[in-house]
Amino acid sequence: MSTAPVKLAVVSAGLSEPSSTRLLADRLAAAASRGLETAGREPQVQHVELRDLATEIAQNFVTGFAGEELKQALDDVAQAEGLIAVTPVFSASYSGLFKSFFDVMENTALTGKPVLIGATGGTPRHSLVLDHALRPLFSYLRAVVVPTAVYAATDDWGSADDGLTPSLPGRIECAGAELARLTRACGPAVAVAEPEAGAEDEEAVGEQAPHLKVVAQAPSGDPYEDVVPFAQQLAALRPEE
Amino acid sequence: MQFGIFSVGDVTPDPTDGSTPTEHERIKAILRIALKAEEVGLDVFATGEHHNPPFVPSSPTTMLGWIAAHTERLVLSTATTLITTNDPVKIAEDFAMLQHVADGRTDVMLGRGNTGPVYPWFGKDIRQGIPLAIENYALLHQLWREDVVDWQGRFRTPLQSFTSTPRPLDGVPPFVWHGSIRSPEIAEQAAYYGDGFFANNIFWPKDHFKRLIGLYRQRYAHYGHGTAEQAIVGLGGQAFMRKNSQDAVREFRPYFDNAPVYGHGPTMEEFTAETPLTVGSPQQVIERTLSFREAFGDYQRQLFLMDHAGLPLKTVLEQLDLLGEEVVPVLRREFAARRPAGVPEAPTHEDLRARKREDEAARVGAGVGEPGENAEESA
């Protein structure tokens, strides 16, 4: 069994200080860490607090490149073996800041990566945000979304287990264990695809589809390290006999 | 080393007074700026190609032909000519014609274009951008080198017994640069053909372009065109200058803050720290430009973007005076002093013609028919 630490990235889009979103993110991270430790793996948790990156995220939309701290955060998420992503509910969906962070990320960065999704809100009536907004977002990005998603309404922080439905701590434990198990099963992230040329359209940045290349893929996934020889690029275009 | 300017050709309101030039005024301003480039001793003028407002240069060789008639030394080029949506046959014809009109003072920079709707307007699909660039250039390359071409491909009608006219001046095709901002495939293409590679180097941090240029240099050597240090590299840059750097900062800030590309985003100070944009004194522009050499190695062509963000013509002409009088003479001296022997200049028509004659003489001397087999490396 590998003894290298398992990297978990925790993205939290809470805005207040302290924030219940961060609180949920911390508890999910702790549960996932316990799940890994139980399996004999050491967790290595990296937090990404989107509030601190708000300006750089907005600037990335304008300039097309990430500032230093944002770049570090994007790299941390891309290199993590598992991701925990938690947002407050704003206007019946994830917050704009939360979505913006994933908009400026390479659209292949989460491919095949286990993701545990969570959300917080003032009322339990928004809990389907997880399945109607977050889950499709991460499915689109080709992440492996863990079955149990955790929604924490204000009331949940003070409710005891009623014996009929799992309490918040129970849901957190369950979701954390699922992420730990999937992270161990999926292993370290490997680049598997790159966007097609069409994804370069700057004006359509919000509509990029992660079309997967089916030919001439560099073995390492890094097109600079393993350049596809020109003769091969040319030959791929020759009319078929 | 060649120094010049490249123009995007945007019609942008001047944020300080709200005035917007008409298309006619802007086109005439671009032409005036090109003439000024020669007057102040620059080597190259390059124009963009666009097919959507607020940009005006849809027909680059028309503009460059006019400039050719009014100049004597300036090399006329593009930044970039769309190899994806233009018919390669028409590019072959237009630039061979321009070569004759300009007595060889022309080269061309090919690029893909990143505006989605332009592709369908010309019957193409942006998702085929790289394959279009590869196939179309392969045909263009052939049309300039073979008198009679039989050709069949994926993206245009086949050609049987086609001759592109006029033939390139002196039988020497225009030198080609391939411009790319993020595609290793295009760096590979430029290296394969032994063509030049241009990284626009504006708007983004330099580390990104270091990877692209590094790849191009390495593959240029791989394909046997010379050493990695001898690969033909061009870079963009942008600057706004006044003798006193505080005056430059004060005057340029409203243009920066409202610029179409980066305005309403980072502060000018943040952007100048992270990208090659320099706002300050001529000495600061000199130092910044020399730092490009540290990052990218000895290179052959430096183009500056000077007419953008709604700057009035009068200001742009003043900028060119400063560039030509105070910046470029120093850069010529400093780059020359640092350049090791064996690193070539950007090839001109005369260089390419001389190389062709040497190749032919070597072939005759050796009595073999294989092109290039015994050609001596020209230093």
Coordinates of C-alpha atoms in Angstrom, one line a residue, chain A residues 55 58-59 62-68 106 194 196-203 211 213 222-225 227-231 233-234 236-240, chain B residues 112 114-116 126-127 131 134-135 138 152-154 182-185 188-189 192-193 203-205 211-212 215 219 223 261-263 265-266 270-271 274-275:
Chain A
T55 CA -10.5 40.2 -6.7
A58 CA -12.7 38.9 -11.2
Q59 CA -9.4 40.1 -12.8
V62 CA -10.9 40.5 -17.6
T63 CA -7.2 39.7 -18.3
G64 CA -7.4 36.0 -19.2
F65 CA -4.7 35.0 -16.7
A66 CA -4.6 34.1 -13.0
G67 CA -2.8 36.2 -10.5
E68 CA -0.2 34.5 -8.2
E106 CA -9.0 24.7 -16.7
E194 CA -7.1 18.8 -23.4
E196 CA -10.1 21.4 -28.5
A197 CA -9.2 24.6 -30.4
G198 CA -12.7 25.9 -30.2
A199 CA -12.3 26.3 -26.5
E200 CA -9.9 29.2 -27.2
D201 CA -12.7 31.5 -28.2
E202 CA -12.3 34.1 -25.5
E203 CA -15.7 35.5 -25.9
H211 CA -14.6 18.0 -25.9
K213 CA -9.5 14.7 -28.2
D222 CA 1.4 17.7 -21.3
P223 CA 1.5 18.9 -24.9
Y224 CA 4.7 20.8 -24.2
E225 CA 6.5 17.7 -22.8
V227 CA 4.7 17.3 -28.6
V228 CA 2.8 15.4 -31.3
P229 CA 5.3 15.3 -34.2
F230 CA 4.2 17.5 -37.1
A231 CA 4.3 14.7 -39.7
Q233 CA -0.5 16.0 -37.3
L234 CA -0.3 16.4 -41.1
A236 CA -4.1 12.8 -39.7
L237 CA -5.5 15.3 -42.3
R238 CA -4.7 13.3 -45.4
P239 CA -7.9 12.4 -47.3
E240 CA -8.9 8.8 -46.7
Chain B
R112 CA -5.6 31.3 -36.4
N114 CA -9.9 33.5 -31.9
T115 CA -13.3 35.1 -32.7
G116 CA -15.8 32.3 -33.0
I126 CA -13.4 27.2 -35.0
R127 CA -13.2 23.7 -33.6
P131 CA -6.3 21.2 -38.6
I134 CA -2.0 22.8 -40.7
E135 CA -3.6 21.9 -43.9
A138 CA 0.8 23.0 -46.2
Q152 CA -6.4 17.4 -52.6
G153 CA -7.3 18.0 -48.9
R154 CA -10.1 18.2 -46.4
R182 CA -1.1 29.2 -26.6
S183 CA -0.8 26.3 -29.0
P184 CA 2.2 24.0 -28.9
E185 CA 1.0 22.6 -32.2
E188 CA 5.8 22.6 -33.7
Q189 CA 4.5 23.6 -37.1
Y192 CA 9.0 21.8 -38.8
Y193 CA 9.2 24.2 -41.7
F203 CA -1.5 40.8 -22.0
W204 CA -0.1 37.7 -20.3
P205 CA 2.8 36.9 -17.9
R211 CA 7.3 27.4 -22.6
L212 CA 6.0 28.1 -26.2
L215 CA 9.4 24.3 -27.4
R219 CA 11.9 21.4 -32.2
Y223 CA 14.3 19.3 -37.5
V261 CA -8.7 44.3 -23.5
Y262 CA -7.7 44.8 -19.9
G263 CA -9.6 47.9 -18.7
G265 CA -9.7 44.9 -14.3
P266 CA -6.4 45.1 -12.5
E270 CA -0.6 45.3 -11.2
F271 CA -0.8 44.8 -14.9
E274 CA 2.7 41.0 -14.4
T275 CA 2.9 41.6 -18.2

